[in-house]
Amino acid sequence: MKQARKRLGDLLVEAGLITEGQLDQALRQKSDSQRLGDALLQQGFITEQQLIEVLEFQLGIPHVSLYRYPIDTTLMTIIPKDIVKRNQLIPLKKEGDRLFVAMADPMDYYAIDDLRMATGFQIEPVIATKDDILRAINKYYQFDESMDAFLEEIPKNQAPEENRIVDEDSPVVRLVNQIILNAVQLKASDIHFDPQETKVSIRYRVDGVLRTERTLPKHMQNVLTARIKIMANLNITENRLPQDGRIKINFDYHAVDIRVSTLPTIYGEKIVMRVLDLSSSINDIDKLGFNKNNHQRFLELIERPNGIILITGPTGSGKTSTLYAALNRLNTEEVNIITIEDPVEYQVEGISQIQVNPQVGLTFAAGLRSILRQDPDIVMIGEIRDKETAEIAIRAALTGHLVLSTLHTNEAIGTITRLIDMGVEPFLVAASLTGVLSQRLVRRVCRDCQELQEATERERMIFTKHGLKIEQVVRGKGCGNCNMTGYKGRIAIHEMLAMDETIRKMIMNNHAISTIREYAVKEGTIFLQKDGLLKVKQGLTTTEEVLRVAIQE
């Protein structure tokens, strides 16, 4: 087996897909049970498509794309769902006594034997990507017969029965679990249950963009809503007021944390579930996509002993991930780090984390006062929402603490006016604020279907305006791996404003924001749009994505 692993690594090096250094790094960092291919994928050195092409060459096993593949649905009754899910495979077609099966790992001989024993067929494996197989399992093994019967048997306008929404074997319980599991597998950040006049739409937000996953009959709405409310410990009888709750759930030893929000609409309660995969590792600062200039500035800021560092951007722009990456860098046994959050999203060893609870009077401001009596070196506040929290955070920074927090603003420089609008005195803002990082998330071009294209006239004009030149851009033409979108995954674009004496004097003298911006440009500050365009030049994203999230400067 070790020899086969070595051969795969050598093949990838020979094909020019990875370097010797990357191969050594992957071999060093992978766990004992992890395959080399999976380790290279996890570290982003190769794409799944590239790995499959090399395996295809090495093993002589063909690979298929399951997107629009004419799968024989009669085979779903032959192979049970538990075998399919456990071994990550999907049956494609049968010819005589041969059964063609798409597998993520065609060298998994235990799975092939298992399948041969269960079906009596001779198994012919072909290679497909893991995501492709998971999508196919979700599509073809979605509903079972009892689910269809269940959809038919619920009379319209019937109140949900208690046993139907609590019993683990009940179809509605399985349906909700399936919807959540699909979201986790597709790496969706949110699930939307949208009630409409004649149906209920279920939509997933994947890579920042919503798409409809399926629609259900209107008479399913009551039982779905009741089941989700029971899971989130909400009041099942209250449907006139918004409610917030939380679900902690385990799928295949996979911890998932979900925040649930309900909102009464004219067609019933709309439910949005924010999905947080607790098994996903906290980012390393070096892997957040900073350009060299911003990376250096950010590291210098977080290594200072005191001051406030704010990370700004709209909801879902990756602020919390960046905060935790910074805390991860600072987390050593020599420092006392305390956080106060609503809710605590990632649990980190070595950090004291507090959950806000307004019902008992534990607000950000009250919690922050208590934290300062706990001899902290570094304090992280989930969000500065009001003047009271802002003022205590500023006093903490002025008395020798490093304070990290987030704020909802559109740009880094706008943070200064936002704090002053909250009622904080300009001299306090100038004295305590050490830096502001504004960020957005843009979709990354799919590495499996990317191709070089000529830049359009409009793109050339936009680049010229920022003092850049562009001849060719990278776009994804769409493939099965990216759901024909041309994008897979996301990357952050940043804008870093580091405070210096000149900016502090400008704030204290109430200078206009435009004056501070002009000075920042002279000092080499790279604003959001320019950072995005630099990533377009690197072939990481597209101009359309940058213009979608960054305002025209």
XYZ file of C-alpha atoms in Angstrom:
553
model
C 0.000 0.000 0.000
C 2.840 2.378 0.825
C 4.353 1.655 -2.571
C 1.034 2.569 -4.286
C 0.921 5.834 -2.355
C 4.472 6.647 -3.424
C 3.566 5.908 -7.041
C 0.587 8.272 -6.892
C 2.784 11.055 -5.469
C 5.448 10.451 -8.138
C 2.825 10.472 -10.884
C 1.440 13.814 -9.668
C 4.973 15.273 -9.583
C 5.757 13.910 -13.062
C 2.488 15.379 -14.405
C 3.608 18.776 -13.040
C 0.520 19.060 -10.800
C 2.505 19.293 -7.539
C 6.127 19.925 -6.557
C 8.393 17.631 -4.552
C 8.103 20.111 -1.651
C 4.299 19.942 -1.676
C 4.431 16.133 -1.762
C 6.794 16.069 1.240
C 4.572 18.536 3.119
C 1.436 16.442 2.452
C 3.199 13.239 3.570
C 4.384 14.968 6.761
C 1.042 16.507 7.693
C -1.392 13.715 6.814
C -2.747 11.430 9.536
C -1.862 7.702 9.527
C -5.305 6.612 8.295
C -5.580 9.352 5.636
C -4.844 8.588 1.997
C -2.255 10.748 0.234
C -4.794 11.883 -2.359
C -7.173 13.133 0.363
C -4.299 14.955 2.139
C -3.302 16.739 -1.103
C -6.947 17.714 -1.697
C -7.371 19.020 1.864
C -4.300 21.225 1.540
C -5.482 22.575 -1.830
C -2.445 21.385 -3.836
C -4.598 19.573 -6.416
C -8.272 19.415 -7.398
C -10.400 16.292 -7.221
C -10.606 16.263 -11.021
C -6.806 16.256 -11.355
C -6.544 13.415 -8.825
C -9.151 11.397 -10.725
C -7.340 11.864 -14.049
C -4.083 10.568 -12.531
C -5.875 7.625 -10.851
C -7.579 6.847 -14.167
C -4.173 6.698 -15.861
C -2.568 4.765 -12.987
C -5.319 2.144 -12.481
C -6.767 1.972 -15.986
C -10.272 2.553 -14.539
C -12.459 5.043 -16.474
C -13.957 8.096 -14.766
C -17.463 9.479 -15.250
C -19.188 12.756 -14.527
C -22.530 12.032 -12.846
C -23.987 15.418 -13.805
C -26.869 14.508 -16.179
C -25.676 10.868 -16.312
C -28.615 8.569 -17.205
C -28.557 6.531 -13.972
C -30.793 3.439 -13.927
C -33.150 4.240 -11.024
C -34.401 0.621 -10.771
C -31.014 -0.263 -9.233
C -31.850 1.790 -6.124
C -34.032 -1.070 -4.881
C -31.153 -3.580 -5.320
C -28.540 -1.709 -3.266
C -29.651 -0.497 0.193
C -29.095 3.130 1.172
C -26.822 2.264 4.124
C -24.303 0.434 1.852
C -24.330 3.328 -0.631
C -23.738 5.961 2.071
C -21.193 3.953 4.047
C -19.008 3.167 1.034
C -19.624 6.383 -0.962
C -20.749 4.766 -4.202
C -23.723 4.884 -6.571
C -24.966 2.170 -8.998
C -25.055 3.338 -12.643
C -26.274 0.482 -14.904
C -26.263 -3.288 -15.251
C -25.218 -5.366 -18.240
C -25.884 -9.110 -17.857
C -24.304 -10.168 -14.575
C -22.114 -7.038 -14.376
C -23.073 -4.028 -12.253
C -21.314 -0.730 -13.013
C -20.763 1.328 -9.873
C -19.288 4.835 -9.509
C -16.907 5.003 -6.524
C -14.836 7.771 -4.916
C -12.186 5.147 -4.110
C -12.130 2.316 -6.703
C -9.342 0.611 -4.698
C -11.697 -0.012 -1.754
C -11.840 -3.799 -2.256
C -13.787 -4.325 0.985
C -16.628 -2.177 -0.410
C -16.536 -4.057 -3.739
C -16.719 -7.437 -1.918
C -19.493 -6.118 0.329
C -21.478 -5.082 -2.758
C -20.854 -8.360 -4.595
C -22.118 -10.345 -1.582
C -25.190 -8.101 -1.195
C -26.240 -8.110 -4.878
C -24.750 -11.250 -6.459
C -23.456 -9.185 -9.388
C -19.908 -8.913 -10.716
C -18.872 -5.353 -9.743
C -17.252 -3.061 -12.347
C -15.991 0.118 -10.604
C -15.607 3.513 -12.311
C -14.214 6.676 -10.659
C -16.321 9.734 -9.790
C -15.702 12.691 -7.484
C -16.895 12.464 -3.876
C -19.163 15.521 -4.315
C -20.695 14.030 -7.469
C -21.507 10.785 -5.636
C -22.973 12.583 -2.588
C -25.178 14.702 -4.881
C -26.378 11.581 -6.707
C -27.129 9.759 -3.407
C -29.121 12.765 -2.201
C -31.005 12.930 -5.493
C -31.861 9.256 -6.009
C -32.121 8.019 -2.409
C -33.982 11.137 -1.219
C -37.473 9.815 -0.632
C -38.461 6.277 0.167
C -41.904 4.824 -0.499
C -43.135 5.608 3.014
C -42.224 9.287 2.457
C -44.346 9.439 -0.707
C -47.178 7.743 1.149
C -46.740 10.211 3.973
C -47.051 13.171 1.588
C -50.323 11.743 0.307
C -51.801 10.786 3.678
C -51.628 14.189 5.428
C -55.017 15.867 4.998
C -54.817 19.573 4.334
C -55.016 21.949 7.333
C -54.543 19.083 9.818
C -52.706 19.967 13.026
C -49.435 18.035 13.421
C -49.694 14.974 15.688
C -47.188 14.768 18.544
C -45.887 11.269 17.671
C -45.381 12.260 14.037
C -42.928 15.028 14.836
C -41.078 13.374 17.723
C -40.730 9.716 16.687
C -37.252 9.226 15.151
C -38.633 6.802 12.524
C -41.368 9.192 11.452
C -41.086 10.296 7.786
C -41.137 14.022 8.647
C -38.258 13.530 11.124
C -36.282 11.689 8.449
C -37.121 14.391 5.896
C -35.829 17.230 8.117
C -32.682 15.225 8.938
C -32.153 14.608 5.212
C -32.529 18.332 4.399
C -29.924 19.246 7.060
C -27.552 16.458 5.972
C -27.790 17.604 2.326
C -26.902 21.135 3.417
C -23.843 19.902 5.349
C -22.670 17.779 2.397
C -23.139 20.641 -0.067
C -21.302 22.965 2.383
C -24.334 25.275 2.473
C -24.197 28.125 5.002
C -27.992 28.590 5.315
C -31.220 26.653 4.732
C -34.352 28.673 3.893
C -37.872 27.261 4.305
C -39.957 29.733 2.284
C -43.746 29.366 2.612
C -45.644 30.440 -0.508
C -49.319 30.422 -1.447
C -49.412 26.873 -2.855
C -46.075 25.297 -1.817
C -43.043 25.440 0.478
C -39.670 26.123 -1.178
C -36.484 24.803 0.388
C -33.429 26.806 -0.648
C -29.739 26.414 0.187
C -27.168 29.207 0.224
C -24.018 27.692 -1.273
C -20.928 29.897 -1.788
C -23.027 32.953 -0.929
C -25.724 32.360 -3.583
C -29.222 30.983 -2.901
C -30.634 28.163 -5.013
C -33.876 26.189 -4.740
C -33.180 22.605 -3.746
C -36.760 21.314 -3.792
C -40.387 22.301 -3.286
C -42.870 20.512 -1.032
C -46.699 20.560 -0.991
C -48.277 23.302 1.092
C -49.875 20.806 3.522
C -46.369 19.688 4.623
C -45.699 23.159 6.070
C -47.244 22.681 9.538
C -45.461 19.415 10.354
C -42.120 20.704 9.000
C -42.367 23.886 11.084
C -43.426 21.943 14.190
C -40.548 19.459 13.826
C -37.905 22.206 13.440
C -39.347 24.122 16.432
C -39.195 21.013 18.628
C -35.553 20.430 17.611
C -34.686 24.063 18.439
C -36.665 24.112 21.755
C -39.005 26.847 20.510
C -42.634 27.446 21.479
C -44.558 25.228 19.054
C -47.886 27.042 19.679
C -46.562 30.575 19.048
C -46.745 31.503 15.367
C -47.394 35.257 15.571
C -43.988 36.372 16.908
C -40.414 35.805 15.629
C -38.415 33.223 17.621
C -34.733 32.240 17.798
C -33.300 28.902 18.825
C -30.399 26.541 18.394
C -29.925 22.895 17.379
C -26.882 20.727 18.043
C -26.912 17.584 15.962
C -24.535 14.737 15.082
C -24.416 13.126 11.630
C -22.025 10.166 11.302
C -19.911 11.449 14.250
C -19.990 14.864 12.594
C -20.994 17.721 14.971
C -23.181 20.396 13.388
C -24.432 23.539 15.155
C -27.518 25.242 13.699
C -29.037 28.617 14.565
C -32.763 28.735 13.852
C -34.786 31.886 13.227
C -38.552 31.957 12.568
C -40.461 34.902 11.124
C -44.258 35.139 10.664
C -45.214 35.988 7.043
C -48.598 36.165 5.307
C -48.213 32.553 4.116
C -47.018 31.135 7.451
C -43.700 31.046 9.276
C -40.512 31.447 7.264
C -37.603 29.556 8.840
C -33.920 30.217 8.222
C -31.297 27.837 9.622
C -27.666 29.004 9.770
C -25.484 25.882 9.482
C -22.149 25.814 11.277
C -19.996 22.738 10.682
C -18.060 22.319 13.953
C -15.675 19.779 12.444
C -14.323 22.297 9.911
C -10.968 23.456 11.157
C -10.296 27.044 12.181
C -8.451 28.881 9.457
C -4.793 29.722 9.611
C -4.145 33.439 8.996
C -1.735 32.481 6.197
C -4.597 30.738 4.362
C -7.126 33.591 4.472
C -6.087 35.000 1.085
C -4.383 38.206 2.324
C -2.081 39.937 -0.153
C 1.480 40.413 1.178
C 0.929 44.051 2.158
C -2.288 43.410 4.155
C -0.935 40.173 5.654
C 2.098 41.962 7.111
C -0.009 44.852 8.453
C -2.570 42.519 10.053
C 0.113 40.442 11.817
C 1.749 43.627 13.161
C -1.627 44.823 14.509
C -2.598 41.636 16.347
C 0.852 41.336 17.912
C 0.516 44.745 19.591
C -0.115 44.616 23.364
C -3.150 46.925 23.349
C -5.669 48.790 21.197
C -8.852 47.889 19.330
C -8.803 45.961 16.059
C -12.159 45.892 14.252
C -13.187 43.524 11.456
C -16.070 44.896 9.405
C -18.378 43.746 6.657
C -21.988 42.636 6.127
C -23.482 39.415 7.539
C -21.869 36.321 6.024
C -18.618 37.996 4.947
C -16.379 35.694 7.022
C -15.659 38.155 9.872
C -15.897 35.471 12.586
C -13.543 33.117 10.704
C -10.931 35.881 10.475
C -11.370 36.729 14.176
C -10.823 33.103 15.179
C -7.820 32.797 12.870
C -6.296 35.779 14.719
C -7.160 34.278 18.135
C -5.678 30.959 17.036
C -2.393 32.724 16.239
C -2.389 34.502 19.631
C -3.542 31.496 21.699
C -0.572 30.457 23.855
C -0.379 29.502 27.525
C 1.327 32.832 28.357
C -1.814 34.891 27.622
C -5.329 34.929 29.084
C -7.888 35.192 26.245
C -11.584 35.711 27.074
C -14.370 36.041 24.494
C -18.010 37.114 24.782
C -20.154 36.061 21.842
C -23.726 35.644 20.656
C -23.606 32.729 20.017
C -20.263 30.977 20.650
C -19.569 29.620 17.167
C -16.287 27.713 17.476
C -15.125 26.143 20.720
C -11.374 26.588 21.140
C -9.206 24.907 23.752
C -7.287 27.346 25.930
C -9.761 30.224 25.487
C -12.483 31.176 28.011
C -15.683 31.707 26.025
C -18.876 33.359 27.320
C -22.316 33.043 25.728
C -24.484 36.199 25.854
C -27.812 35.618 27.653
C -29.984 38.800 27.694
C -32.825 36.977 29.524
C -30.742 36.885 32.719
C -29.080 40.261 32.112
C -25.807 38.933 30.599
C -25.452 41.412 27.714
C -22.246 42.289 25.852
C -21.758 45.352 28.076
C -22.433 43.518 31.382
C -20.264 40.555 30.381
C -17.463 42.856 29.254
C -17.374 44.623 32.630
C -16.959 41.266 34.371
C -14.315 40.087 31.889
C -12.120 43.084 32.752
C -12.015 41.898 36.376
C -10.642 38.507 35.205
C -7.145 39.823 34.361
C -7.390 39.266 30.566
C -4.602 40.040 28.074
C -6.820 39.710 25.001
C -10.587 40.255 24.833
C -12.755 39.284 21.867
C -16.262 40.779 21.612
C -18.568 39.060 19.108
C -20.034 42.353 17.907
C -20.144 46.001 18.988
C -23.841 46.847 18.732
C -24.315 49.912 20.941
C -22.614 52.901 22.560
C -22.264 51.205 25.975
C -20.356 48.191 24.565
C -18.213 50.463 22.369
C -17.221 52.688 25.306
C -16.291 49.770 27.607
C -14.268 48.201 24.757
C -12.431 51.503 24.235
C -11.684 51.861 27.958
C -10.366 48.268 27.951
C -8.056 49.128 25.040
C -6.830 52.282 26.785
C -6.006 50.340 29.967
C -3.611 47.934 28.274
C -5.793 45.210 26.730
C -5.881 44.014 23.135
C -9.525 44.055 22.020
C -10.790 42.333 18.862
C -14.338 42.786 17.635
C -16.628 43.097 14.606
C -18.823 45.916 13.347
C -21.347 46.099 10.502
C -20.061 48.763 8.086
C -19.474 48.850 4.332
C -15.826 49.960 4.336
C -12.862 50.295 6.684
C -12.855 54.123 6.814
C -16.642 54.205 7.369
C -16.004 52.456 10.715
C -14.655 55.720 12.158
C -17.900 57.602 11.422
C -19.971 54.624 12.625
C -18.285 54.746 16.058
C -18.687 58.535 16.284
C -22.380 58.182 15.228
C -22.834 55.704 18.090
C -21.908 58.524 20.447
C -18.227 57.721 21.113
C -16.059 60.849 21.445
C -13.653 61.366 18.468
C -10.611 61.662 20.811
C -11.442 58.226 22.322
C -11.752 56.686 18.826
C -8.403 58.230 17.822
C -6.642 57.078 20.994
C -7.879 53.476 21.068
C -8.419 52.300 17.465
C -5.277 50.684 16.002
C -6.638 49.190 12.798
C -9.713 48.221 10.780
C -9.987 45.258 8.420
C -12.925 45.260 6.007
C -13.630 42.085 4.079
C -16.017 40.388 1.650
C -16.241 36.870 0.268
C -16.149 36.280 -3.495
C -16.672 32.981 -5.276
C -13.514 31.241 -6.463
C -13.277 30.125 -10.110
C -13.726 26.326 -10.354
C -10.265 24.859 -10.887
C -11.641 21.891 -12.838
C -13.289 23.843 -15.659
C -11.351 27.126 -15.658
C -10.155 28.524 -18.985
C -8.363 31.664 -20.143
C -10.479 34.248 -21.975
C -9.837 37.656 -23.470
C -10.674 40.501 -21.076
C -13.668 42.602 -22.184
C -13.393 46.304 -22.962
C -15.259 47.157 -19.735
C -12.870 45.018 -17.680
C -9.867 46.784 -19.229
C -11.413 50.168 -18.330
C -12.032 49.109 -14.709
C -8.456 47.800 -14.352
C -6.977 50.943 -15.959
C -8.926 53.120 -13.490
C -7.092 51.314 -10.650
C -3.710 51.612 -12.387
C -3.663 47.946 -13.457
C -3.422 46.212 -16.837
C -5.277 43.061 -17.871
C -5.202 41.122 -21.141
C -6.656 37.746 -20.173
C -8.959 36.631 -17.364
C -9.840 33.182 -15.997
C -13.457 32.011 -16.058
C -15.105 28.659 -15.345
C -17.118 27.261 -18.238
C -19.181 25.058 -15.883
C -18.846 21.353 -15.036
C -20.496 18.696 -12.876
C -18.186 19.504 -9.941
C -19.355 23.126 -9.671
C -23.018 22.473 -10.592
C -22.423 24.226 -13.937
C -21.854 27.579 -12.158
C -18.142 27.963 -13.016
C -17.398 28.673 -9.328
C -16.428 26.397 -6.435
C -15.513 27.606 -2.946
C -14.921 31.186 -1.801
C -11.997 33.475 -1.120
C -11.831 36.721 0.878
C -10.923 40.172 -0.437
C -9.644 42.689 2.115
C -9.106 46.352 2.853
C -6.726 47.155 5.714
C -6.625 50.565 7.374
C -3.771 50.862 9.882
C -4.018 53.967 12.091
C -1.079 56.370 12.287
C -0.553 59.785 13.917
C -1.807 61.708 10.851
C -5.109 59.785 10.713
C -5.534 60.205 14.498
C -5.137 63.983 14.159
C -7.630 64.013 11.282
C -10.212 62.165 13.421
C -9.722 64.529 16.389
C -10.066 67.562 14.098
C -13.254 66.114 12.533
C -11.825 65.923 9.010
C -14.108 64.621 6.235
C -13.916 60.889 5.416
C -12.868 61.780 1.826
C -9.726 63.527 3.221
C -8.814 60.454 5.304
C -9.395 58.250 2.222
C -7.076 60.410 0.061
C -4.349 60.180 2.704
C -4.834 56.383 3.028
C -4.447 55.967 -0.748
C -1.154 57.935 -0.666
C 0.069 55.669 2.148
C -0.492 52.577 -0.005
C -3.819 51.316 1.400
C -5.346 48.778 -1.020
C -9.133 49.139 -1.048
C -11.601 46.257 -1.470
C -12.153 46.623 -5.192
C -8.451 46.861 -6.036
C -7.650 43.825 -3.857
C -10.401 41.947 -5.712
C -8.999 42.983 -9.105
C -5.528 41.807 -8.041
C -7.114 38.403 -7.280
C -8.748 38.467 -10.753
C -5.253 38.953 -12.201
C -4.086 35.900 -10.221
C -6.915 33.856 -11.789
C -8.679 33.251 -8.451
C -12.007 34.984 -9.152
C -13.816 37.052 -11.816
C -14.441 40.783 -12.256
C -18.223 40.162 -12.008
C -17.796 38.647 -8.550
C -15.673 41.572 -7.321
C -18.207 44.139 -8.614
C -21.026 42.122 -6.978
C -19.630 42.593 -3.471
C -17.415 45.712 -3.582
C -18.880 49.163 -4.160
C -17.479 51.393 -6.906
C -14.801 53.669 -5.479
